[in-house]
């Protein structure tokens, strides 16, 4: 939250509008005004009074007994201020009144004498810095007048909630620049003339981390007045901005920060005279901050040191012993540019948020340091005096940010805005933003000023134009777009559909790491080299998985160890396979299963899983998705599958995966038995066949069973495909109900029994028609498959 004094702002730029209009302007620019508050003098009951006489306090050399009048009544007041004298007109808070901090004034005895009120300093009244003296007013100030009528404390505080990208507006200068921009006024920047050095004492500066701190300015100022006080006008501006006055030197550095947006810090020269070194902290190093807390540092934090010992956490807070003391006469002023990434998070680690860290984290103007140094020097000389030395500049040009150029075409500007803006207006906005636009044939080429960290791409330029032009000035249009819903959308599965289908089959989903050990990875697809990690978190996660099955086996073992006998698990995820000239990254759906095919029950025996149970699961899975999966004996079995109990899964003639039992060597290594698994490429499952409505028949069906003697190489799928091709719409159901290759069947042959359910949609099939159809089919089986009817 940034607090801005209206009076101070209008000294920089006065647009001639009311405070409410001014707040609306700022909000429309993106600087959201959260509140507008009229500032009132704290405390109650303070009036102008005159000290008519004083007497020494008999019990204390530091106290005096004063006779005081407010023009109406007389009061006895005990006072300890060194400047109290007869005839002095000052502020009196009578009994019943309150000080700025809420302390109520009551009649009390001080050193044995009654005190009927309190003569106050400006700190106690809430509008000045501590000087140890009571406030003094001109001799002609009317007695009894309320303090609020005498002290010019009337101001309005504007509270702005800045977004993280607008660090340039954490200053009066930045907000004034925005006010000038929206009101099309000339922005007159503060002119700061260089201060001539009176001596040439310097402090050596070393940048050990030029990335975190590309520029560090310093200046020695000698023989300042340690007893000077902060002027009232500066105190009031600090208070209006939410800062507490501390001491003249600290107040001046805070004032310049509020004015220009450049944080500064003042060190006692005695503590840093041997040199300044900006470096990263050592892990575990500690420092006591100005607030008295000792904090432990990490190696990512940036430090200011005296060459050895930390004296400040860069961009956050100074050290306890490096600050200005009451008797300090020689000081060293720091004015630096710190990279935002070097400061971000440090303050939050310590549980604090300082005004400096807030600005540095969001980005400070990297061309502002000289102006900030000369301005703070100028004010210090006016307030505390002293003798300035030369500006010491340590910088690394290679890491100091440079002004960026951003180009945007006329066409892109109009397209993103939604309407065509006058090119002259856009050029004028760019000029007022300080972007130095160059109008090309079909574009603007802009140079981003050093205070705007947030402008880096063409879209940022569009945002700047629109907020200055006015969001409310952009016309609204109802989008008009013809939407063509493609039929393909109804034919696309998503991964959620696949997972739901697996869940309905009784499988539980698991999620495992993509990283597995090199040893385990080598057991699966050993012909492919595993992709190793350069910096693995542990040895058991040192390579990218080539298959999902290793992770599933770990989850399976976890369940078996907890006495789960029947386990079905599946996982979907990326696998990473090094193909030599490229890395294949494909999503797979895999599963593992052990135990029994059906839950234990008194109606049936306890059957252990076999290949056909798992194959049946995958077949039902495909039917649910509308994907016609086919199974065939594998020509080349993957090394982690059993060569005699594995089938290739295909769709439309394309192999997409495998199903079967794991290889015995794998089972032995993982210490499990009869583990069945499947692995399917997901991409082939995402396209589904939309189910078509088929009219049902009112006529009865008939069934014919046929036993065929076939060569072992002929698959059941060959038989079914040929039957469907020949019978067409007459075939309502095809079913294999027996397979026999025992006694009576010659070697190399097998007997396959199939059931054919036939139905015509338009008539009742006659016996002769059915016989003719079946005979023709048997002939086809004989001709194309070499089958014999048994």
PDB file of C-alpha atoms in Angstrom, residues 356-624:
ATOM      1  CA  UNK A 356      13.327  -0.612   0.745  1.00  0.00           C
ATOM      2  CA  UNK A 357      12.672  -4.302   0.047  1.00  0.00           C
ATOM      3  CA  UNK A 358       9.206  -3.513  -1.316  1.00  0.00           C
ATOM      4  CA  UNK A 359      10.762  -1.221  -3.911  1.00  0.00           C
ATOM      5  CA  UNK A 360      13.805  -3.339  -4.755  1.00  0.00           C
ATOM      6  CA  UNK A 361      11.721  -6.505  -5.213  1.00  0.00           C
ATOM      7  CA  UNK A 362       9.515  -4.740  -7.769  1.00  0.00           C
ATOM      8  CA  UNK A 363      12.388  -3.015  -9.522  1.00  0.00           C
ATOM      9  CA  UNK A 364      14.079   0.347  -8.940  1.00  0.00           C
ATOM     10  CA  UNK A 365      14.980   2.610 -11.860  1.00  0.00           C
ATOM     11  CA  UNK A 366      18.513   1.520 -12.799  1.00  0.00           C
ATOM     12  CA  UNK A 367      19.370   5.051 -14.021  1.00  0.00           C
ATOM     13  CA  UNK A 368      18.200   6.814 -10.865  1.00  0.00           C
ATOM     14  CA  UNK A 369      21.180   6.320  -8.538  1.00  0.00           C
ATOM     15  CA  UNK A 370      23.095   9.521  -9.368  1.00  0.00           C
ATOM     16  CA  UNK A 371      19.985  11.690  -9.058  1.00  0.00           C
ATOM     17  CA  UNK A 372      19.151  10.022  -5.727  1.00  0.00           C
ATOM     18  CA  UNK A 373      22.678  10.538  -4.386  1.00  0.00           C
ATOM     19  CA  UNK A 374      22.826  14.231  -5.359  1.00  0.00           C
ATOM     20  CA  UNK A 375      19.323  14.874  -3.984  1.00  0.00           C
ATOM     21  CA  UNK A 376      20.037  13.289  -0.596  1.00  0.00           C
ATOM     22  CA  UNK A 377      23.356  15.138  -0.378  1.00  0.00           C
ATOM     23  CA  UNK A 378      21.658  18.438  -1.149  1.00  0.00           C
ATOM     24  CA  UNK A 379      19.011  17.956   1.556  1.00  0.00           C
ATOM     25  CA  UNK A 380      21.512  16.737   4.154  1.00  0.00           C
ATOM     26  CA  UNK A 381      23.702  19.792   3.642  1.00  0.00           C
ATOM     27  CA  UNK A 382      20.652  22.040   4.075  1.00  0.00           C
ATOM     28  CA  UNK A 383      19.514  20.305   7.283  1.00  0.00           C
ATOM     29  CA  UNK A 384      22.556  18.846   9.082  1.00  0.00           C
ATOM     30  CA  UNK A 385      25.341  20.631   7.252  1.00  0.00           C
ATOM     31  CA  UNK A 386      28.663  18.898   6.716  1.00  0.00           C
ATOM     32  CA  UNK A 387      31.366  18.586   4.111  1.00  0.00           C
ATOM     33  CA  UNK A 388      30.625  16.277   1.126  1.00  0.00           C
ATOM     34  CA  UNK A 389      33.170  14.143  -0.652  1.00  0.00           C
ATOM     35  CA  UNK A 390      33.053  12.889  -4.265  1.00  0.00           C
ATOM     36  CA  UNK A 391      30.559  10.301  -5.473  1.00  0.00           C
ATOM     37  CA  UNK A 392      32.183   6.849  -5.464  1.00  0.00           C
ATOM     38  CA  UNK A 393      30.806   4.723  -8.314  1.00  0.00           C
ATOM     39  CA  UNK A 394      31.370   0.956  -8.456  1.00  0.00           C
ATOM     40  CA  UNK A 395      29.516  -0.667 -11.342  1.00  0.00           C
ATOM     41  CA  UNK A 396      29.636  -3.507 -13.832  1.00  0.00           C
ATOM     42  CA  UNK A 397      28.298  -2.375 -17.245  1.00  0.00           C
ATOM     43  CA  UNK A 398      27.840  -5.964 -18.467  1.00  0.00           C
ATOM     44  CA  UNK A 399      25.240  -6.784 -15.810  1.00  0.00           C
ATOM     45  CA  UNK A 400      23.599  -3.363 -15.493  1.00  0.00           C
ATOM     46  CA  UNK A 401      20.225  -3.442 -17.338  1.00  0.00           C
ATOM     47  CA  UNK A 402      19.996  -1.707 -20.697  1.00  0.00           C
ATOM     48  CA  UNK A 403      17.014   0.002 -22.264  1.00  0.00           C
ATOM     49  CA  UNK A 404      14.900  -2.406 -24.305  1.00  0.00           C
ATOM     50  CA  UNK A 405      13.273  -1.790 -27.674  1.00  0.00           C
ATOM     51  CA  UNK A 406       9.763  -3.062 -28.326  1.00  0.00           C
ATOM     52  CA  UNK A 407       8.040  -2.856 -31.698  1.00  0.00           C
ATOM     53  CA  UNK A 408       4.334  -3.214 -32.468  1.00  0.00           C
ATOM     54  CA  UNK A 409       2.583  -3.090 -35.817  1.00  0.00           C
ATOM     55  CA  UNK A 410      -0.432  -0.924 -36.549  1.00  0.00           C
ATOM     56  CA  UNK A 411      -2.390  -4.080 -37.403  1.00  0.00           C
ATOM     57  CA  UNK A 412      -1.613  -5.834 -34.105  1.00  0.00           C
ATOM     58  CA  UNK A 413      -2.503  -2.706 -32.114  1.00  0.00           C
ATOM     59  CA  UNK A 414      -5.928  -2.458 -33.778  1.00  0.00           C
ATOM     60  CA  UNK A 415      -6.569  -6.187 -33.492  1.00  0.00           C
ATOM     61  CA  UNK A 416      -5.772  -6.394 -29.785  1.00  0.00           C
ATOM     62  CA  UNK A 417      -7.601  -3.176 -28.895  1.00  0.00           C
ATOM     63  CA  UNK A 418     -10.670  -4.292 -30.832  1.00  0.00           C
ATOM     64  CA  UNK A 419     -11.008  -1.106 -32.842  1.00  0.00           C
ATOM     65  CA  UNK A 420      -8.850   1.237 -34.867  1.00  0.00           C
ATOM     66  CA  UNK A 421      -7.293   4.066 -32.823  1.00  0.00           C
ATOM     67  CA  UNK A 422      -5.987   7.265 -34.340  1.00  0.00           C
ATOM     68  CA  UNK A 423      -2.284   6.729 -35.019  1.00  0.00           C
ATOM     69  CA  UNK A 424      -1.429  10.284 -33.981  1.00  0.00           C
ATOM     70  CA  UNK A 425      -3.136   9.695 -30.615  1.00  0.00           C
ATOM     71  CA  UNK A 426      -1.213   6.452 -30.067  1.00  0.00           C
ATOM     72  CA  UNK A 427       2.048   8.201 -30.960  1.00  0.00           C
ATOM     73  CA  UNK A 428       1.219  10.992 -28.488  1.00  0.00           C
ATOM     74  CA  UNK A 429       0.532   8.470 -25.717  1.00  0.00           C
ATOM     75  CA  UNK A 430       3.857   6.750 -26.380  1.00  0.00           C
ATOM     76  CA  UNK A 431       5.624  10.123 -26.225  1.00  0.00           C
ATOM     77  CA  UNK A 432       4.006  11.065 -22.902  1.00  0.00           C
ATOM     78  CA  UNK A 433       4.985   7.639 -21.547  1.00  0.00           C
ATOM     79  CA  UNK A 434       8.599   8.436 -22.360  1.00  0.00           C
ATOM     80  CA  UNK A 435       8.795   5.592 -24.897  1.00  0.00           C
ATOM     81  CA  UNK A 436      10.485   7.743 -27.576  1.00  0.00           C
ATOM     82  CA  UNK A 437       8.405   6.241 -30.416  1.00  0.00           C
ATOM     83  CA  UNK A 438       9.767   6.039 -33.946  1.00  0.00           C
ATOM     84  CA  UNK A 439       6.962   5.698 -36.506  1.00  0.00           C
ATOM     85  CA  UNK A 440       7.948   3.189 -39.161  1.00  0.00           C
ATOM     86  CA  UNK A 441       6.039   2.308 -42.343  1.00  0.00           C
ATOM     87  CA  UNK A 442       3.595   0.014 -40.567  1.00  0.00           C
ATOM     88  CA  UNK A 443       4.658   0.012 -36.920  1.00  0.00           C
ATOM     89  CA  UNK A 444       5.883   1.906 -33.863  1.00  0.00           C
ATOM     90  CA  UNK A 445       9.364   1.184 -32.522  1.00  0.00           C
ATOM     91  CA  UNK A 446       9.608   2.208 -28.851  1.00  0.00           C
ATOM     92  CA  UNK A 447      12.506   2.483 -26.421  1.00  0.00           C
ATOM     93  CA  UNK A 448      11.408   1.533 -22.920  1.00  0.00           C
ATOM     94  CA  UNK A 449      12.441   4.029 -20.191  1.00  0.00           C
ATOM     95  CA  UNK A 450      14.578   2.726 -17.348  1.00  0.00           C
ATOM     96  CA  UNK A 451      11.801   3.005 -14.747  1.00  0.00           C
ATOM     97  CA  UNK A 452       9.386   0.666 -16.598  1.00  0.00           C
ATOM     98  CA  UNK A 453      10.449  -2.926 -15.872  1.00  0.00           C
ATOM     99  CA  UNK A 454       7.018  -4.190 -16.908  1.00  0.00           C
ATOM    100  CA  UNK A 455       7.155  -3.278 -20.621  1.00  0.00           C
ATOM    101  CA  UNK A 456       8.880  -5.983 -22.666  1.00  0.00           C
ATOM    102  CA  UNK A 457       6.490  -7.316 -25.343  1.00  0.00           C
ATOM    103  CA  UNK A 458       4.069  -5.725 -27.878  1.00  0.00           C
ATOM    104  CA  UNK A 459       1.068  -6.635 -25.721  1.00  0.00           C
ATOM    105  CA  UNK A 460       2.483  -4.431 -22.940  1.00  0.00           C
ATOM    106  CA  UNK A 461       2.395  -1.464 -25.311  1.00  0.00           C
ATOM    107  CA  UNK A 462      -1.255  -2.207 -26.105  1.00  0.00           C
ATOM    108  CA  UNK A 463      -2.058  -2.241 -22.386  1.00  0.00           C
ATOM    109  CA  UNK A 464      -0.358   1.148 -21.932  1.00  0.00           C
ATOM    110  CA  UNK A 465      -2.286   2.711 -24.812  1.00  0.00           C
ATOM    111  CA  UNK A 466      -5.644   1.351 -23.665  1.00  0.00           C
ATOM    112  CA  UNK A 467      -5.289   2.436 -20.021  1.00  0.00           C
ATOM    113  CA  UNK A 468      -4.318   5.980 -21.076  1.00  0.00           C
ATOM    114  CA  UNK A 469      -6.901   6.180 -23.856  1.00  0.00           C
ATOM    115  CA  UNK A 470      -9.485   4.907 -21.354  1.00  0.00           C
ATOM    116  CA  UNK A 471     -10.997   1.464 -21.012  1.00  0.00           C
ATOM    117  CA  UNK A 472     -14.455   3.013 -21.001  1.00  0.00           C
ATOM    118  CA  UNK A 473     -13.717   4.687 -24.325  1.00  0.00           C
ATOM    119  CA  UNK A 474     -13.254   1.361 -26.094  1.00  0.00           C
ATOM    120  CA  UNK A 475     -16.495   0.344 -27.804  1.00  0.00           C
ATOM    121  CA  UNK A 476     -18.093  -2.965 -26.930  1.00  0.00           C
ATOM    122  CA  UNK A 477     -18.998  -5.533 -29.552  1.00  0.00           C
ATOM    123  CA  UNK A 478     -20.875  -8.787 -29.227  1.00  0.00           C
ATOM    124  CA  UNK A 479     -18.638 -11.515 -30.652  1.00  0.00           C
ATOM    125  CA  UNK A 480     -19.986 -12.948 -33.884  1.00  0.00           C
ATOM    126  CA  UNK A 481     -18.575 -16.317 -34.804  1.00  0.00           C
ATOM    127  CA  UNK A 482     -20.126 -19.254 -36.586  1.00  0.00           C
ATOM    128  CA  UNK A 483     -19.378 -22.382 -34.617  1.00  0.00           C
ATOM    129  CA  UNK A 484     -19.031 -25.542 -36.653  1.00  0.00           C
ATOM    130  CA  UNK A 485     -19.383 -28.515 -34.370  1.00  0.00           C
ATOM    131  CA  UNK A 486     -17.346 -31.282 -35.924  1.00  0.00           C
ATOM    132  CA  UNK A 487     -18.545 -34.856 -35.822  1.00  0.00           C
ATOM    133  CA  UNK A 488     -15.045 -35.841 -34.746  1.00  0.00           C
ATOM    134  CA  UNK A 489     -15.706 -34.394 -31.281  1.00  0.00           C
ATOM    135  CA  UNK A 490     -18.140 -37.201 -30.604  1.00  0.00           C
ATOM    136  CA  UNK A 491     -15.475 -39.675 -31.635  1.00  0.00           C
ATOM    137  CA  UNK A 492     -12.786 -38.570 -29.207  1.00  0.00           C
ATOM    138  CA  UNK A 493     -12.119 -40.086 -25.807  1.00  0.00           C
ATOM    139  CA  UNK A 494     -10.165 -38.314 -23.133  1.00  0.00           C
ATOM    140  CA  UNK A 495      -7.896 -39.878 -20.570  1.00  0.00           C
ATOM    141  CA  UNK A 496     -10.643 -39.635 -17.952  1.00  0.00           C
ATOM    142  CA  UNK A 497     -12.838 -41.968 -20.042  1.00  0.00           C
ATOM    143  CA  UNK A 498     -10.079 -44.575 -20.100  1.00  0.00           C
ATOM    144  CA  UNK A 499      -9.561 -44.353 -16.364  1.00  0.00           C
ATOM    145  CA  UNK A 500     -13.287 -44.680 -15.687  1.00  0.00           C
ATOM    146  CA  UNK A 501     -13.486 -47.756 -17.881  1.00  0.00           C
ATOM    147  CA  UNK A 502     -10.591 -49.392 -16.019  1.00  0.00           C
ATOM    148  CA  UNK A 503     -12.204 -48.563 -12.678  1.00  0.00           C
ATOM    149  CA  UNK A 504     -15.441 -50.239 -13.742  1.00  0.00           C
ATOM    150  CA  UNK A 505     -13.435 -53.396 -14.411  1.00  0.00           C
ATOM    151  CA  UNK A 506     -12.287 -53.440 -10.791  1.00  0.00           C
ATOM    152  CA  UNK A 507      -8.828 -51.890 -11.245  1.00  0.00           C
ATOM    153  CA  UNK A 508      -7.516 -49.234  -8.852  1.00  0.00           C
ATOM    154  CA  UNK A 509      -5.513 -46.297 -10.166  1.00  0.00           C
ATOM    155  CA  UNK A 510      -2.061 -45.549  -8.767  1.00  0.00           C
ATOM    156  CA  UNK A 511       0.356 -42.706  -9.511  1.00  0.00           C
ATOM    157  CA  UNK A 512       4.073 -43.414  -9.319  1.00  0.00           C
ATOM    158  CA  UNK A 513       7.258 -41.446  -9.935  1.00  0.00           C
ATOM    159  CA  UNK A 514       8.539 -40.948 -13.489  1.00  0.00           C
ATOM    160  CA  UNK A 515      12.003 -41.566 -12.007  1.00  0.00           C
ATOM    161  CA  UNK A 516      13.175 -45.076 -11.169  1.00  0.00           C
ATOM    162  CA  UNK A 517      16.509 -46.724 -10.433  1.00  0.00           C
ATOM    163  CA  UNK A 518      18.850 -47.536 -13.306  1.00  0.00           C
ATOM    164  CA  UNK A 519      18.888 -51.207 -12.292  1.00  0.00           C
ATOM    165  CA  UNK A 520      15.101 -51.555 -12.341  1.00  0.00           C
ATOM    166  CA  UNK A 521      14.863 -49.577 -15.571  1.00  0.00           C
ATOM    167  CA  UNK A 522      17.370 -51.908 -17.224  1.00  0.00           C
ATOM    168  CA  UNK A 523      15.142 -54.945 -16.579  1.00  0.00           C
ATOM    169  CA  UNK A 524      12.502 -53.571 -18.964  1.00  0.00           C
ATOM    170  CA  UNK A 525      13.226 -52.979 -22.653  1.00  0.00           C
ATOM    171  CA  UNK A 526      16.983 -53.480 -22.078  1.00  0.00           C
ATOM    172  CA  UNK A 527      17.652 -52.841 -25.768  1.00  0.00           C
ATOM    173  CA  UNK A 528      16.866 -49.149 -25.121  1.00  0.00           C
ATOM    174  CA  UNK A 529      19.324 -47.034 -23.133  1.00  0.00           C
ATOM    175  CA  UNK A 530      17.783 -45.429 -20.033  1.00  0.00           C
ATOM    176  CA  UNK A 531      17.662 -41.630 -19.859  1.00  0.00           C
ATOM    177  CA  UNK A 532      19.695 -40.672 -16.797  1.00  0.00           C
ATOM    178  CA  UNK A 533      19.198 -37.543 -14.706  1.00  0.00           C
ATOM    179  CA  UNK A 534      22.107 -35.139 -14.272  1.00  0.00           C
ATOM    180  CA  UNK A 535      21.166 -34.332 -10.688  1.00  0.00           C
ATOM    181  CA  UNK A 536      18.958 -37.143  -9.287  1.00  0.00           C
ATOM    182  CA  UNK A 537      17.367 -36.700  -5.881  1.00  0.00           C
ATOM    183  CA  UNK A 538      18.430 -40.246  -4.952  1.00  0.00           C
ATOM    184  CA  UNK A 539      19.914 -43.381  -6.539  1.00  0.00           C
ATOM    185  CA  UNK A 540      16.530 -45.109  -6.735  1.00  0.00           C
ATOM    186  CA  UNK A 541      15.241 -42.192  -8.870  1.00  0.00           C
ATOM    187  CA  UNK A 542      18.217 -41.722 -11.170  1.00  0.00           C
ATOM    188  CA  UNK A 543      16.621 -42.411 -14.596  1.00  0.00           C
ATOM    189  CA  UNK A 544      13.426 -41.747 -16.540  1.00  0.00           C
ATOM    190  CA  UNK A 545      11.115 -44.749 -16.805  1.00  0.00           C
ATOM    191  CA  UNK A 546      10.840 -46.610 -20.120  1.00  0.00           C
ATOM    192  CA  UNK A 547       7.744 -48.477 -18.932  1.00  0.00           C
ATOM    193  CA  UNK A 548       5.010 -47.955 -16.337  1.00  0.00           C
ATOM    194  CA  UNK A 549       5.236 -51.554 -15.151  1.00  0.00           C
ATOM    195  CA  UNK A 550       8.226 -51.088 -12.765  1.00  0.00           C
ATOM    196  CA  UNK A 551       6.339 -48.448 -10.791  1.00  0.00           C
ATOM    197  CA  UNK A 552       3.208 -50.608 -10.784  1.00  0.00           C
ATOM    198  CA  UNK A 553       5.201 -53.540  -9.422  1.00  0.00           C
ATOM    199  CA  UNK A 554       6.347 -51.346  -6.522  1.00  0.00           C
ATOM    200  CA  UNK A 555       2.719 -50.443  -5.756  1.00  0.00           C
ATOM    201  CA  UNK A 556       1.740 -54.099  -6.146  1.00  0.00           C
ATOM    202  CA  UNK A 557       4.411 -55.195  -3.653  1.00  0.00           C
ATOM    203  CA  UNK A 558       3.221 -52.529  -1.211  1.00  0.00           C
ATOM    204  CA  UNK A 559      -0.284 -54.027  -1.293  1.00  0.00           C
ATOM    205  CA  UNK A 560       0.898 -57.639  -1.073  1.00  0.00           C
ATOM    206  CA  UNK A 561       2.974 -56.771   1.975  1.00  0.00           C
ATOM    207  CA  UNK A 562      -0.263 -55.662   3.623  1.00  0.00           C
ATOM    208  CA  UNK A 563      -1.989 -59.019   3.068  1.00  0.00           C
ATOM    209  CA  UNK A 564      -3.959 -57.983  -0.015  1.00  0.00           C
ATOM    210  CA  UNK A 565      -4.203 -61.211  -2.002  1.00  0.00           C
ATOM    211  CA  UNK A 566      -6.205 -60.135  -5.069  1.00  0.00           C
ATOM    212  CA  UNK A 567      -4.829 -56.891  -6.483  1.00  0.00           C
ATOM    213  CA  UNK A 568      -5.659 -55.078  -9.719  1.00  0.00           C
ATOM    214  CA  UNK A 569      -3.790 -51.809 -10.391  1.00  0.00           C
ATOM    215  CA  UNK A 570      -3.457 -49.483 -13.366  1.00  0.00           C
ATOM    216  CA  UNK A 571      -1.647 -46.259 -14.176  1.00  0.00           C
ATOM    217  CA  UNK A 572      -1.552 -43.794 -17.070  1.00  0.00           C
ATOM    218  CA  UNK A 573       1.500 -41.657 -17.669  1.00  0.00           C
ATOM    219  CA  UNK A 574       4.424 -40.682 -19.852  1.00  0.00           C
ATOM    220  CA  UNK A 575       7.216 -43.076 -20.725  1.00  0.00           C
ATOM    221  CA  UNK A 576      10.569 -41.897 -22.050  1.00  0.00           C
ATOM    222  CA  UNK A 577      12.459 -43.982 -24.577  1.00  0.00           C
ATOM    223  CA  UNK A 578      15.809 -43.080 -26.141  1.00  0.00           C
ATOM    224  CA  UNK A 579      15.583 -43.998 -29.826  1.00  0.00           C
ATOM    225  CA  UNK A 580      19.082 -42.770 -30.618  1.00  0.00           C
ATOM    226  CA  UNK A 581      18.464 -39.606 -32.607  1.00  0.00           C
ATOM    227  CA  UNK A 582      15.410 -38.608 -30.607  1.00  0.00           C
ATOM    228  CA  UNK A 583      13.589 -39.215 -27.345  1.00  0.00           C
ATOM    229  CA  UNK A 584      10.109 -40.706 -27.596  1.00  0.00           C
ATOM    230  CA  UNK A 585       7.705 -39.342 -24.988  1.00  0.00           C
ATOM    231  CA  UNK A 586       4.390 -41.139 -25.198  1.00  0.00           C
ATOM    232  CA  UNK A 587       1.516 -41.705 -22.804  1.00  0.00           C
ATOM    233  CA  UNK A 588       0.768 -45.327 -21.936  1.00  0.00           C
ATOM    234  CA  UNK A 589      -1.966 -47.115 -20.017  1.00  0.00           C
ATOM    235  CA  UNK A 590      -0.600 -50.069 -18.091  1.00  0.00           C
ATOM    236  CA  UNK A 591      -1.839 -52.453 -15.439  1.00  0.00           C
ATOM    237  CA  UNK A 592      -0.824 -55.412 -13.283  1.00  0.00           C
ATOM    238  CA  UNK A 593      -2.914 -58.120 -11.663  1.00  0.00           C
ATOM    239  CA  UNK A 594      -2.343 -61.017  -9.261  1.00  0.00           C
ATOM    240  CA  UNK A 595      -4.585 -63.348  -7.283  1.00  0.00           C
ATOM    241  CA  UNK A 596      -7.867 -64.957  -8.209  1.00  0.00           C
ATOM    242  CA  UNK A 597     -10.126 -64.320 -11.171  1.00  0.00           C
ATOM    243  CA  UNK A 598     -13.248 -64.120  -8.954  1.00  0.00           C
ATOM    244  CA  UNK A 599     -13.797 -63.296  -5.278  1.00  0.00           C
ATOM    245  CA  UNK A 600     -13.846 -66.314  -2.980  1.00  0.00           C
ATOM    246  CA  UNK A 601     -17.382 -67.750  -2.687  1.00  0.00           C
ATOM    247  CA  UNK A 602     -19.087 -71.013  -1.717  1.00  0.00           C
ATOM    248  CA  UNK A 603     -20.688 -71.335  -5.172  1.00  0.00           C
ATOM    249  CA  UNK A 604     -17.414 -71.845  -7.041  1.00  0.00           C
ATOM    250  CA  UNK A 605     -13.887 -72.988  -6.513  1.00  0.00           C
ATOM    251  CA  UNK A 606     -11.014 -70.557  -6.001  1.00  0.00           C
ATOM    252  CA  UNK A 607      -9.575 -70.004  -9.482  1.00  0.00           C
ATOM    253  CA  UNK A 608      -6.186 -68.345  -9.901  1.00  0.00           C
ATOM    254  CA  UNK A 609      -5.685 -65.804 -12.648  1.00  0.00           C
ATOM    255  CA  UNK A 610      -4.583 -66.884 -16.089  1.00  0.00           C
ATOM    256  CA  UNK A 611      -3.810 -65.210 -19.390  1.00  0.00           C
ATOM    257  CA  UNK A 612      -7.411 -65.350 -20.610  1.00  0.00           C
ATOM    258  CA  UNK A 613      -8.753 -63.508 -17.553  1.00  0.00           C
ATOM    259  CA  UNK A 614      -6.507 -60.515 -18.209  1.00  0.00           C
ATOM    260  CA  UNK A 615      -7.115 -60.691 -21.973  1.00  0.00           C
ATOM    261  CA  UNK A 616     -10.844 -60.732 -21.252  1.00  0.00           C
ATOM    262  CA  UNK A 617     -10.502 -57.589 -19.143  1.00  0.00           C
ATOM    263  CA  UNK A 618      -8.761 -55.763 -21.978  1.00  0.00           C
ATOM    264  CA  UNK A 619     -11.314 -57.029 -24.499  1.00  0.00           C
ATOM    265  CA  UNK A 620     -14.194 -55.755 -22.353  1.00  0.00           C
ATOM    266  CA  UNK A 621     -12.283 -52.496 -21.847  1.00  0.00           C
ATOM    267  CA  UNK A 622     -12.128 -52.005 -25.617  1.00  0.00           C
ATOM    268  CA  UNK A 623     -15.827 -52.824 -26.040  1.00  0.00           C
ATOM    269  CA  UNK A 624     -16.781 -50.207 -23.453  1.00  0.00           C
TER     270      UNK A 624
END
